[in-house]
mmCIF file with all atom_site columns, C-alpha atoms in Angstrom:
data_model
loop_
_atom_site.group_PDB
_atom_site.id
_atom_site.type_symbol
_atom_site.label_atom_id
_atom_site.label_alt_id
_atom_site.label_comp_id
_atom_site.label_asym_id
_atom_site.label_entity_id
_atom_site.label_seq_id
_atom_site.pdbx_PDB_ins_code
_atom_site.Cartn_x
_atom_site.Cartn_y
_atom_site.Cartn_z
_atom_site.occupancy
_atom_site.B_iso_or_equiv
_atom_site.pdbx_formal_charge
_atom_site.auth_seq_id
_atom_site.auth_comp_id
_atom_site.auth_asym_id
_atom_site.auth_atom_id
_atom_site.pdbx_PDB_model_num
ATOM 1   C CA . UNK J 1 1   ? -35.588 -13.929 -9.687  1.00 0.00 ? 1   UNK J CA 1
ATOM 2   C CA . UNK J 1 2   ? -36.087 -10.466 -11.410 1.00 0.00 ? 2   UNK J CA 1
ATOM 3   C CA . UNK J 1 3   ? -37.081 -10.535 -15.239 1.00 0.00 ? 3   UNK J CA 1
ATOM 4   C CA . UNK J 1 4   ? -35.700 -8.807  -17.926 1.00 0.00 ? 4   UNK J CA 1
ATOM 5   C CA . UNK J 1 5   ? -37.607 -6.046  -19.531 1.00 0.00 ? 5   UNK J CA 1
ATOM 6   C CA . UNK J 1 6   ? -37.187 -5.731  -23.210 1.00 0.00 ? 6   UNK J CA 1
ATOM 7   C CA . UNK J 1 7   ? -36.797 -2.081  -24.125 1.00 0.00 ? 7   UNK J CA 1
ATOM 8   C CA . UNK J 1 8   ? -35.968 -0.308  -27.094 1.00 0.00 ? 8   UNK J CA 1
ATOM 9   C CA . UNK J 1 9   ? -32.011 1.153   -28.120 1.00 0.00 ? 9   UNK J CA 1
ATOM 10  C CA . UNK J 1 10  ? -33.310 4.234   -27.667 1.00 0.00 ? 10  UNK J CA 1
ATOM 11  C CA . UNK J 1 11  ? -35.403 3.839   -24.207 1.00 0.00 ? 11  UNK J CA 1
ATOM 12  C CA . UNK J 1 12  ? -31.826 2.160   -22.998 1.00 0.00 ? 12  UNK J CA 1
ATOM 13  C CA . UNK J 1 13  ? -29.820 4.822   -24.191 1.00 0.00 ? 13  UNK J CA 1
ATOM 14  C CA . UNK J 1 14  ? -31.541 7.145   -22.160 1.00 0.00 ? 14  UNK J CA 1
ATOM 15  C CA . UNK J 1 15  ? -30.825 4.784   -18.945 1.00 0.00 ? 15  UNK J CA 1
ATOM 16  C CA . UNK J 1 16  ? -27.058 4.953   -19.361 1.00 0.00 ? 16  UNK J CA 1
ATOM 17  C CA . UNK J 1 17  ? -24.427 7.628   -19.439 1.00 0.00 ? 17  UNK J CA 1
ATOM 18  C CA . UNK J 1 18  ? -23.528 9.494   -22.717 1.00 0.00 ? 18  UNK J CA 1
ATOM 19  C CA . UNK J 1 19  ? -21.017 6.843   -24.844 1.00 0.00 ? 19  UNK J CA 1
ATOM 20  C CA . UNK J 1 20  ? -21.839 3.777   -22.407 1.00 0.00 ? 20  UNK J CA 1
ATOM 21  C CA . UNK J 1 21  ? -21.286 0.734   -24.387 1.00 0.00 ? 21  UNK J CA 1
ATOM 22  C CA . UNK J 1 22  ? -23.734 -1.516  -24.103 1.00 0.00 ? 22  UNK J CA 1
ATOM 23  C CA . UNK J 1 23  ? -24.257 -4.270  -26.675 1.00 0.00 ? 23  UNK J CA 1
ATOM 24  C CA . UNK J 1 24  ? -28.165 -4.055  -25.863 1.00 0.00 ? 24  UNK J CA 1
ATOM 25  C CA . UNK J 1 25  ? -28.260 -5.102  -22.272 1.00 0.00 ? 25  UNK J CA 1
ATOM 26  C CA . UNK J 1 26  ? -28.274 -2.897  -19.188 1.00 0.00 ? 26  UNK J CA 1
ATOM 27  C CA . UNK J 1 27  ? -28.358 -4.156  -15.190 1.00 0.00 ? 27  UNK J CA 1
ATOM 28  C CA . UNK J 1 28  ? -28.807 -2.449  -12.264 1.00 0.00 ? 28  UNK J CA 1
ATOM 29  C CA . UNK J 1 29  ? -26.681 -3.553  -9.110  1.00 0.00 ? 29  UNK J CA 1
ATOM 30  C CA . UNK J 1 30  ? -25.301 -2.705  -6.253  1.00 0.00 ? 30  UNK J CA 1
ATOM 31  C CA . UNK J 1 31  ? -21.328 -0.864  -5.663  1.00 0.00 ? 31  UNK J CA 1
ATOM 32  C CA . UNK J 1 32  ? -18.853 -3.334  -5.336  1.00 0.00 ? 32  UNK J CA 1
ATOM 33  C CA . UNK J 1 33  ? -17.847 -3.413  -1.730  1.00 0.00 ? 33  UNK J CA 1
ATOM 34  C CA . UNK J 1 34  ? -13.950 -2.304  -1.450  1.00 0.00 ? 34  UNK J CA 1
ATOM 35  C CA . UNK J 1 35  ? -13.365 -3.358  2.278   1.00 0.00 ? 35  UNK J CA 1
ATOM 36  C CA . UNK J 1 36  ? -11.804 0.148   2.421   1.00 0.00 ? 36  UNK J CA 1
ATOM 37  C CA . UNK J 1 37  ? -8.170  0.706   3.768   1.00 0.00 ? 37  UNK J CA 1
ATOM 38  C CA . UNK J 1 38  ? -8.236  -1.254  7.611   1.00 0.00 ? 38  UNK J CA 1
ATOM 39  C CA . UNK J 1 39  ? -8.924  -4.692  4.746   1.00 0.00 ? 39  UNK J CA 1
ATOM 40  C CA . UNK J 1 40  ? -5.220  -4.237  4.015   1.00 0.00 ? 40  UNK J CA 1
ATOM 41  C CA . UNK J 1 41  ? -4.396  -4.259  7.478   1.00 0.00 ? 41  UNK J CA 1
ATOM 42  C CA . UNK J 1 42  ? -3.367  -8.377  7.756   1.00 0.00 ? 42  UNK J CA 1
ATOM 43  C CA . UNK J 1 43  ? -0.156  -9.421  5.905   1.00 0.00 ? 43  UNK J CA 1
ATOM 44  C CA . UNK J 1 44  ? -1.074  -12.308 2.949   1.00 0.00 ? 44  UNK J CA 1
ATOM 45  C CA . UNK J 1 45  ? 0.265   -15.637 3.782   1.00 0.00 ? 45  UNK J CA 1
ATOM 46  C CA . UNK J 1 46  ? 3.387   -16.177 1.562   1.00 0.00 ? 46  UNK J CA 1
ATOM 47  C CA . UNK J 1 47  ? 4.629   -14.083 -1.528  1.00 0.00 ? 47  UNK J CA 1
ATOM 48  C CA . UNK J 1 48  ? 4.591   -10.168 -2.042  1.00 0.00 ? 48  UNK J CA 1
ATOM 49  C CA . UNK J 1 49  ? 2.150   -7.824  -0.977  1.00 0.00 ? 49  UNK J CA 1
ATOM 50  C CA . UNK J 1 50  ? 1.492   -4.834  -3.437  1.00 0.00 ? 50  UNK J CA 1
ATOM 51  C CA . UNK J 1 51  ? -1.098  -1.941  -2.994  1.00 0.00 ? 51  UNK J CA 1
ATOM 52  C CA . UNK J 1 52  ? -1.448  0.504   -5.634  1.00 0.00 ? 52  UNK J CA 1
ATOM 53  C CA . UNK J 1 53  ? -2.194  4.076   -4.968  1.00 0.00 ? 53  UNK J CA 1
ATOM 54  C CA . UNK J 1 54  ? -2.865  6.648   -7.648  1.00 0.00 ? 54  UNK J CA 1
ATOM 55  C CA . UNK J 1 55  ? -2.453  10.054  -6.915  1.00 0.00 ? 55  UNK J CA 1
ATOM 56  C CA . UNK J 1 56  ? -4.565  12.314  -8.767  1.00 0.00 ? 56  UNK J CA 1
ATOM 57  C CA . UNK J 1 57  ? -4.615  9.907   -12.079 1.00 0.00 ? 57  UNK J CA 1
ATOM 58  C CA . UNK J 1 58  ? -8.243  10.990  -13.954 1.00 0.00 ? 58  UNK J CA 1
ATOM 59  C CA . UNK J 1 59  ? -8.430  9.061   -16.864 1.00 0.00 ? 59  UNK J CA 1
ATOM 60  C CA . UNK J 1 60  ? -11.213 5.969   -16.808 1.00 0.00 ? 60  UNK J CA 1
ATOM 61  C CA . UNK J 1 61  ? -9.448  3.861   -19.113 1.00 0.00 ? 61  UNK J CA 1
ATOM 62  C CA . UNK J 1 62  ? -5.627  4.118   -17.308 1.00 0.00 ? 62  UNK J CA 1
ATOM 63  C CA . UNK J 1 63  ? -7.478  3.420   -13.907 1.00 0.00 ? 63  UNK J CA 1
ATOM 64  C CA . UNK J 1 64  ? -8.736  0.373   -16.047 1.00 0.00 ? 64  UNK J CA 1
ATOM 65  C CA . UNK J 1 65  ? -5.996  -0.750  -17.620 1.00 0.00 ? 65  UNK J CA 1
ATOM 66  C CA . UNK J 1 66  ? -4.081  -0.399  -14.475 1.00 0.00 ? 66  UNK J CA 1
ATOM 67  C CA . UNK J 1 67  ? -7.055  -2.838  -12.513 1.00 0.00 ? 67  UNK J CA 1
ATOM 68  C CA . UNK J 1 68  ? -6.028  -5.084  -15.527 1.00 0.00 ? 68  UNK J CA 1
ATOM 69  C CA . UNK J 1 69  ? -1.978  -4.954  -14.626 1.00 0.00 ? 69  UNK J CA 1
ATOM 70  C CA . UNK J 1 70  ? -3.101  -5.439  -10.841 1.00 0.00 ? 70  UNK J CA 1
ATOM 71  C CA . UNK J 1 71  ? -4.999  -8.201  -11.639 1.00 0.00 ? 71  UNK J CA 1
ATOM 72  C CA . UNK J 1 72  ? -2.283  -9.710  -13.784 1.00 0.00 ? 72  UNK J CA 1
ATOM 73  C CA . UNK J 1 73  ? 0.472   -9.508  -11.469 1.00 0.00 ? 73  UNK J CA 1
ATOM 74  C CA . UNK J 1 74  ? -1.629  -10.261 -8.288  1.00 0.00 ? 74  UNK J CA 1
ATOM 75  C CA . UNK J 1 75  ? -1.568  -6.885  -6.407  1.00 0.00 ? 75  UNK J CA 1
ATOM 76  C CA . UNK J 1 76  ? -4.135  -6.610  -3.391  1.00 0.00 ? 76  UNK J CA 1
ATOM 77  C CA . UNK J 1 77  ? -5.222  -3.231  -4.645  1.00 0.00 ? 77  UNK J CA 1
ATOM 78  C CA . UNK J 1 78  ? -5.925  -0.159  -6.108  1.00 0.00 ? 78  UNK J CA 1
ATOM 79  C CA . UNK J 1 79  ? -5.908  2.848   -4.034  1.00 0.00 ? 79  UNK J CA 1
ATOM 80  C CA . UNK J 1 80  ? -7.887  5.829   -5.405  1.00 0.00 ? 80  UNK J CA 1
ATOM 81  C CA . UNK J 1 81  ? -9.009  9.305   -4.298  1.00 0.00 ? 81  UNK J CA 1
ATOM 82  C CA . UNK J 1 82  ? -12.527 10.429  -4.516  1.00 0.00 ? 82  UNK J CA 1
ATOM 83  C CA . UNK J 1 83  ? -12.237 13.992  -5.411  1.00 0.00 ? 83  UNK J CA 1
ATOM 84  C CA . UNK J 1 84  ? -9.593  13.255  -8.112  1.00 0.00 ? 84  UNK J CA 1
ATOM 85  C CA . UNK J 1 85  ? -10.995 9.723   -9.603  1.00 0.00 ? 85  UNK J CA 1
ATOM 86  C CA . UNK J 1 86  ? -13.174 8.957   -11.584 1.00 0.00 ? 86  UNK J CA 1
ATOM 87  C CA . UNK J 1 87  ? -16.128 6.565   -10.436 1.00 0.00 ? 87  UNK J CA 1
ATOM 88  C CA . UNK J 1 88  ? -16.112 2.730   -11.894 1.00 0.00 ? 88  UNK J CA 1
ATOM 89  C CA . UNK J 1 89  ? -17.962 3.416   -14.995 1.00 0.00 ? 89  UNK J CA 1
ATOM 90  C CA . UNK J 1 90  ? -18.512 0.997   -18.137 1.00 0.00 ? 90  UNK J CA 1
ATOM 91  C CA . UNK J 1 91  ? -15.376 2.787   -19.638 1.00 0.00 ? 91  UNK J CA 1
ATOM 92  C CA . UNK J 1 92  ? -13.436 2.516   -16.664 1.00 0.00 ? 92  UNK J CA 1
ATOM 93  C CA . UNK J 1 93  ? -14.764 -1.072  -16.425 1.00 0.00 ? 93  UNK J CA 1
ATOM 94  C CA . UNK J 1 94  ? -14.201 -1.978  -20.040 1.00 0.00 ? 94  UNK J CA 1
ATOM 95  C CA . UNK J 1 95  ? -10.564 -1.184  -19.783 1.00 0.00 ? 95  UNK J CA 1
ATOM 96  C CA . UNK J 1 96  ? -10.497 -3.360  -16.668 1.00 0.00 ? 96  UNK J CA 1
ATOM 97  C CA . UNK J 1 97  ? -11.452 -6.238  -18.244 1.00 0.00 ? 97  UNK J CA 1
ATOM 98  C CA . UNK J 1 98  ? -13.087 -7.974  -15.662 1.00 0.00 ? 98  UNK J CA 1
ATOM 99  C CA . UNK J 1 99  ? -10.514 -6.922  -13.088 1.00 0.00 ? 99  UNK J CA 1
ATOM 100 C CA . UNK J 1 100 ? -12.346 -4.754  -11.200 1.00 0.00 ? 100 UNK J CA 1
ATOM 101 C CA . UNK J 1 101 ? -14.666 -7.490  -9.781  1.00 0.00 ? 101 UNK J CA 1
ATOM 102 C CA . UNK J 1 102 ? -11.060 -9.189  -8.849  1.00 0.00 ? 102 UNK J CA 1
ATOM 103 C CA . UNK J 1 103 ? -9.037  -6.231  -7.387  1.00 0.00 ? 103 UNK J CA 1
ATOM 104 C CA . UNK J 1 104 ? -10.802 -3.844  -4.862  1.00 0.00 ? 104 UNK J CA 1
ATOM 105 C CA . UNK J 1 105 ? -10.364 -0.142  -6.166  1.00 0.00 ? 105 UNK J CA 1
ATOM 106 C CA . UNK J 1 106 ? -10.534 1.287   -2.892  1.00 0.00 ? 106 UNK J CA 1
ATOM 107 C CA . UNK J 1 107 ? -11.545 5.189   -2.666  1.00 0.00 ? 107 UNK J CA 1
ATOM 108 C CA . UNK J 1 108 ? -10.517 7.234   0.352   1.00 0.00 ? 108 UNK J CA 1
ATOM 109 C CA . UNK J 1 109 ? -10.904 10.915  1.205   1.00 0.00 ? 109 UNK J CA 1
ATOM 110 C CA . UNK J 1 110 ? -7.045  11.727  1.821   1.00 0.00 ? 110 UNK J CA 1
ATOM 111 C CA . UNK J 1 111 ? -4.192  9.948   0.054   1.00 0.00 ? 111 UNK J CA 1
ATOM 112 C CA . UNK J 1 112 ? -1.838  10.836  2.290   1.00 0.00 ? 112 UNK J CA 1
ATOM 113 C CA . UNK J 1 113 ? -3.578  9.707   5.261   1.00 0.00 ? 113 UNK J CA 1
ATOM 114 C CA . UNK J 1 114 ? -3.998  6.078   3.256   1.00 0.00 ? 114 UNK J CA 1
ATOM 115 C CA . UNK J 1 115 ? 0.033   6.262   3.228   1.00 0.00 ? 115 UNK J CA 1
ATOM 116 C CA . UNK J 1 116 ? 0.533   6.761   6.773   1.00 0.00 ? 116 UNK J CA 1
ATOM 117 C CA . UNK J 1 117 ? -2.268  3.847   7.844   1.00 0.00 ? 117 UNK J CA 1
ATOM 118 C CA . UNK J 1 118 ? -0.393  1.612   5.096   1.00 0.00 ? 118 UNK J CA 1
ATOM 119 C CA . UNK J 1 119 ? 3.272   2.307   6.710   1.00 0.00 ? 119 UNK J CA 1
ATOM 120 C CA . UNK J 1 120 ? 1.043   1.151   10.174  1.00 0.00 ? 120 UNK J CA 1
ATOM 121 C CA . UNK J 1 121 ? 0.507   -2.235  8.592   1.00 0.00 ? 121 UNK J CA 1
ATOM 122 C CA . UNK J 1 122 ? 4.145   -2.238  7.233   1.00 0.00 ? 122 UNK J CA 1
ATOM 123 C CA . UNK J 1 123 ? 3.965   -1.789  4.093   1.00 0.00 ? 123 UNK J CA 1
ATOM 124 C CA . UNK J 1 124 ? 7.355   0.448   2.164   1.00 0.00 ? 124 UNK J CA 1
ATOM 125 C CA . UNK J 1 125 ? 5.677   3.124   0.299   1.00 0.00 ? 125 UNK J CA 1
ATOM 126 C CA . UNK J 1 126 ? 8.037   3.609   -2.686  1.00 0.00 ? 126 UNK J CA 1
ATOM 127 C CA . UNK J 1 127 ? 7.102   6.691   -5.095  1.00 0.00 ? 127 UNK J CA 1
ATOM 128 C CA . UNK J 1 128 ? 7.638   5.901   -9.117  1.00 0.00 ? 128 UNK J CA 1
ATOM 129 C CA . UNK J 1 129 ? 9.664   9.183   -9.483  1.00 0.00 ? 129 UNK J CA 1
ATOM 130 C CA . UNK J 1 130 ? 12.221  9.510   -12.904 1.00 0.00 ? 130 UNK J CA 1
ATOM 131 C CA . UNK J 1 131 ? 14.024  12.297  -11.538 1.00 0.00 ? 131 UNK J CA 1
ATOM 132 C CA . UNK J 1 132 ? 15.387  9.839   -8.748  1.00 0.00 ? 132 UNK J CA 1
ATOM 133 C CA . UNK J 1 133 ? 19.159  7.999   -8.723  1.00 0.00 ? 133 UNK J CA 1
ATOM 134 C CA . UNK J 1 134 ? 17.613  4.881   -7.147  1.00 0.00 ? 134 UNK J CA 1
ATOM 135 C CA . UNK J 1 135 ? 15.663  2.104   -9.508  1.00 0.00 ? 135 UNK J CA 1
ATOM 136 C CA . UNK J 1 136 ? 12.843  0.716   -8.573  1.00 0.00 ? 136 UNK J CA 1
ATOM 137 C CA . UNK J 1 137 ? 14.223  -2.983  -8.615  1.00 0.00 ? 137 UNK J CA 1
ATOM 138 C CA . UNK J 1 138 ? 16.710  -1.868  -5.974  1.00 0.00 ? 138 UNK J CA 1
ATOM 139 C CA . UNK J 1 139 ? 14.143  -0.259  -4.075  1.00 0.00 ? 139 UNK J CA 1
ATOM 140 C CA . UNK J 1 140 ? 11.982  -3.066  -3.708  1.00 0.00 ? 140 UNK J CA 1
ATOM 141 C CA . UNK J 1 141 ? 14.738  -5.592  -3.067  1.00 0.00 ? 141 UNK J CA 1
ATOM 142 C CA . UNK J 1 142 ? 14.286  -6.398  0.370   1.00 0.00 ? 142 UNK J CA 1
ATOM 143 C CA . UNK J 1 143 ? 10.622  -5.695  0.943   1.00 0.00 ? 143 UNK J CA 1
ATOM 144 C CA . UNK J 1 144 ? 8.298   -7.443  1.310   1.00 0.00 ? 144 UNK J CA 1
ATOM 145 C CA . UNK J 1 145 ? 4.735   -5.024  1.895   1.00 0.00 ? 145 UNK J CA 1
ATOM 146 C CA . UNK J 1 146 ? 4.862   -2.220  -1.238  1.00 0.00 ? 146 UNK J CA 1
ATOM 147 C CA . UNK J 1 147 ? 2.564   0.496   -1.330  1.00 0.00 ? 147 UNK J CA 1
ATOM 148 C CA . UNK J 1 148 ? 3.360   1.681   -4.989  1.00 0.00 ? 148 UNK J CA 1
ATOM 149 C CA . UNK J 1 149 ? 2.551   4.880   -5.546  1.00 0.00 ? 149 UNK J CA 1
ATOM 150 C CA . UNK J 1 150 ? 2.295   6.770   -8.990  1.00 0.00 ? 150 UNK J CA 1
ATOM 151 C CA . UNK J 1 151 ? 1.141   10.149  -10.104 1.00 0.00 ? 151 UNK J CA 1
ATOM 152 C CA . UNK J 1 152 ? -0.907  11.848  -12.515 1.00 0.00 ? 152 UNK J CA 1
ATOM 153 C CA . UNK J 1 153 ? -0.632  11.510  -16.603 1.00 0.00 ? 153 UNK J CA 1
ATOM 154 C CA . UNK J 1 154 ? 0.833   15.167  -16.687 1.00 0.00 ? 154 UNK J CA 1
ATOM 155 C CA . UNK J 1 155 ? 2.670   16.383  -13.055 1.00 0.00 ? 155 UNK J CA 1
ATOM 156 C CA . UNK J 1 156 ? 3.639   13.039  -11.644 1.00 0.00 ? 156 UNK J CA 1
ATOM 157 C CA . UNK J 1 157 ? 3.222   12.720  -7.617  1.00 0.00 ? 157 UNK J CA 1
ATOM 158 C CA . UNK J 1 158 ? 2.418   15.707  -5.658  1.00 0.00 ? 158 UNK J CA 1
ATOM 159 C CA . UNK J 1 159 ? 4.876   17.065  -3.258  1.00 0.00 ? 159 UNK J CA 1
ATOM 160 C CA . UNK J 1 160 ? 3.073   16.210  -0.217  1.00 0.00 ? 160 UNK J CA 1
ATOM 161 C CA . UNK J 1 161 ? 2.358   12.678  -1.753  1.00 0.00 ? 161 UNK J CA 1
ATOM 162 C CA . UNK J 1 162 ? 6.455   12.515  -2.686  1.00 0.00 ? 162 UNK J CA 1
ATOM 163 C CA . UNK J 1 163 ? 7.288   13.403  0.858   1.00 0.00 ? 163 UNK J CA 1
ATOM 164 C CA . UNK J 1 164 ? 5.096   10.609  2.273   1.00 0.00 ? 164 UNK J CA 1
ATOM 165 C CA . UNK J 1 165 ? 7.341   7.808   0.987   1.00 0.00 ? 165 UNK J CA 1
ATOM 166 C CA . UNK J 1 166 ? 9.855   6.578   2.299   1.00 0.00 ? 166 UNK J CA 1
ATOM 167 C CA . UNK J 1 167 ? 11.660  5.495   -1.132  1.00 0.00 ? 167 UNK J CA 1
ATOM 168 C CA . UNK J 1 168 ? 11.554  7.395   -4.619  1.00 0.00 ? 168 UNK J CA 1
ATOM 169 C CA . UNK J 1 169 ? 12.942  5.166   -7.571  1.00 0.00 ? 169 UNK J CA 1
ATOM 170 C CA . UNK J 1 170 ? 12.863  4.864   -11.079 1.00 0.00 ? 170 UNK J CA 1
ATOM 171 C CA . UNK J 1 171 ? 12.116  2.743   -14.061 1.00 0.00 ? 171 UNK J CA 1
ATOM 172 C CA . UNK J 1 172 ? 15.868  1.442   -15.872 1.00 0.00 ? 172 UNK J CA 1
ATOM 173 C CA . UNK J 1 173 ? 14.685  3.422   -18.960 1.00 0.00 ? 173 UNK J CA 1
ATOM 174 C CA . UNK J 1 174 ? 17.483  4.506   -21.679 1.00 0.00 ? 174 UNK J CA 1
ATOM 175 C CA . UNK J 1 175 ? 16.341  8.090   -22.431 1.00 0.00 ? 175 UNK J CA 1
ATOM 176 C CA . UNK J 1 176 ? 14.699  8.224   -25.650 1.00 0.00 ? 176 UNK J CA 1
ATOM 177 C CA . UNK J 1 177 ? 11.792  9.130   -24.429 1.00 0.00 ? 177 UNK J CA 1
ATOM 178 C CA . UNK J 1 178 ? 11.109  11.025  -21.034 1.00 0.00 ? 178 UNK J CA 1
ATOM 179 C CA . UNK J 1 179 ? 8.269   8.954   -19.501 1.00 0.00 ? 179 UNK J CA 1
ATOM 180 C CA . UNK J 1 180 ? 5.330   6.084   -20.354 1.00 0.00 ? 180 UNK J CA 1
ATOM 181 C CA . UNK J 1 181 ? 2.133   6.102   -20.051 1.00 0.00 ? 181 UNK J CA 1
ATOM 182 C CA . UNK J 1 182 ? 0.968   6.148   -16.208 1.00 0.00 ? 182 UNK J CA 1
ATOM 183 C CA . UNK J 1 183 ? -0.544  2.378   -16.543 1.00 0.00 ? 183 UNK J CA 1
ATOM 184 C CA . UNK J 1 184 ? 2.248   1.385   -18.840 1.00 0.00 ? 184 UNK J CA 1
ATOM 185 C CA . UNK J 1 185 ? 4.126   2.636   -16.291 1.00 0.00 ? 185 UNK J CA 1
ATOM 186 C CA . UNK J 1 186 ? 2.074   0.674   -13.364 1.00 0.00 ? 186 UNK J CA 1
ATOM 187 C CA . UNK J 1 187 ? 2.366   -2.758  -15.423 1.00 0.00 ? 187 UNK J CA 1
ATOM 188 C CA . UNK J 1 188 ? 6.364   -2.226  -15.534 1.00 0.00 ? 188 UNK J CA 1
ATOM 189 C CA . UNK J 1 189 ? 6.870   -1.570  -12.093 1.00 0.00 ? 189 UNK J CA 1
ATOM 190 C CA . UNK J 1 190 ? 4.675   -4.326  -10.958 1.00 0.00 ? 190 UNK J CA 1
ATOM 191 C CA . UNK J 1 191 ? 6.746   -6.380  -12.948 1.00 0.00 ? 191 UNK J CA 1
ATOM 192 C CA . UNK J 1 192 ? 9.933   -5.229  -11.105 1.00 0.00 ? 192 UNK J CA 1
ATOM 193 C CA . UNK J 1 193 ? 8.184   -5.856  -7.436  1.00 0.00 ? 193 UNK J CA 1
ATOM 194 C CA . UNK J 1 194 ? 7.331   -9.616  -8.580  1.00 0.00 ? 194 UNK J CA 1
ATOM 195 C CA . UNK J 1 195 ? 10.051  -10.837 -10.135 1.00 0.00 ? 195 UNK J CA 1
ATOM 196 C CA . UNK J 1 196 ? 12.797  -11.069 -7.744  1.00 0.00 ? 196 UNK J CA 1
#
């Protein structure tokens, strides 16, 4: 068993990246093993089967709190890009919560290549889109593999992303305000896929 080295704040500091919260203690281990897109491949035994994929979302702590929402509502996982994503930090692992050690945040080189493997294995890949007449409860009515898929905090899904669904749909919201947060967003339309 390997023993802990006492250090100083300021020897451990200078171990960890700039801001990492650390409450005194600092480990090193190995990357959590994602089982990459092909462990998606084999339908769950009973209930719904939900895959996030983020296109282009940056920020640590959304990417986190969306883990959390996975978690939660008992998505399979979160689908991330690695030129556009940030790596699982201690922010991006604070905001998680613990989830990222229960939902795989699986990183591939080309989103839309993840879509078309993911409509292989059957899964519906339904776009969160406002400017769309179809809601996302309708959407997901019938189906039973979703492969949600929402865009960045500013721009929203990229064209070739949007044209690699087969369904855009919407949040019910009443127009007061134009959009939510991308992982209030994510916990919301989670909701809707579960609940019928």
């Amino acid at each position: 068993d390997p023993q802990p080295d006492t250090a100083d704040r300021l020897r451990l500091e200078g171990l960890l990246p700039p801001g990492a919260v650390h409450q005194g203690i600092a480990l090193l281990v190995d990357p959590l093993d994602d089982g990459g897109i092909e462990g998606l491949k084999d339908e769950l035994p009973d209930g719904h089967d939900i895959v996030l994929l983020l296109d282009h979302v940056t920020d640590p702590r959304n990417i986190g709190a969306i883990l959390r929402s996975a978690a939660a509502f008992g998505a399979r996982a979160v689908v991330v890009t690695d030129r556009h994503a940030p790596e699982a930090t201690g922010a991006l692992a604070k905001a998680a919560s613990g989830a990222l050690e229960l939902v795989p945040l699986i990183r591939v080189t080309n989103l839309a290549r993840a879509l078309d493997q993911l409509a292989e294995y059957g899964y519906w890949r339904v776009g969160l889109e406002m400017e769309t007449d179809k809601t996302l409860a309708e959407a997901v009515r019938d189906i039973r593999r979703t492969a949600l898929v929402l865009g960045a905090e500013d721009e929203g899904l990229r064209r070739l992303t949007r044209e690699k669904c087969d369904f855009l749909a919407k949040l019910p919201m009443s127009g007061a305000i134009e959009s939510l947060n991308v992982s209030a967003a994510a916990a919301v339309a989670l909701y809707e896929c579960v609940r019928g």
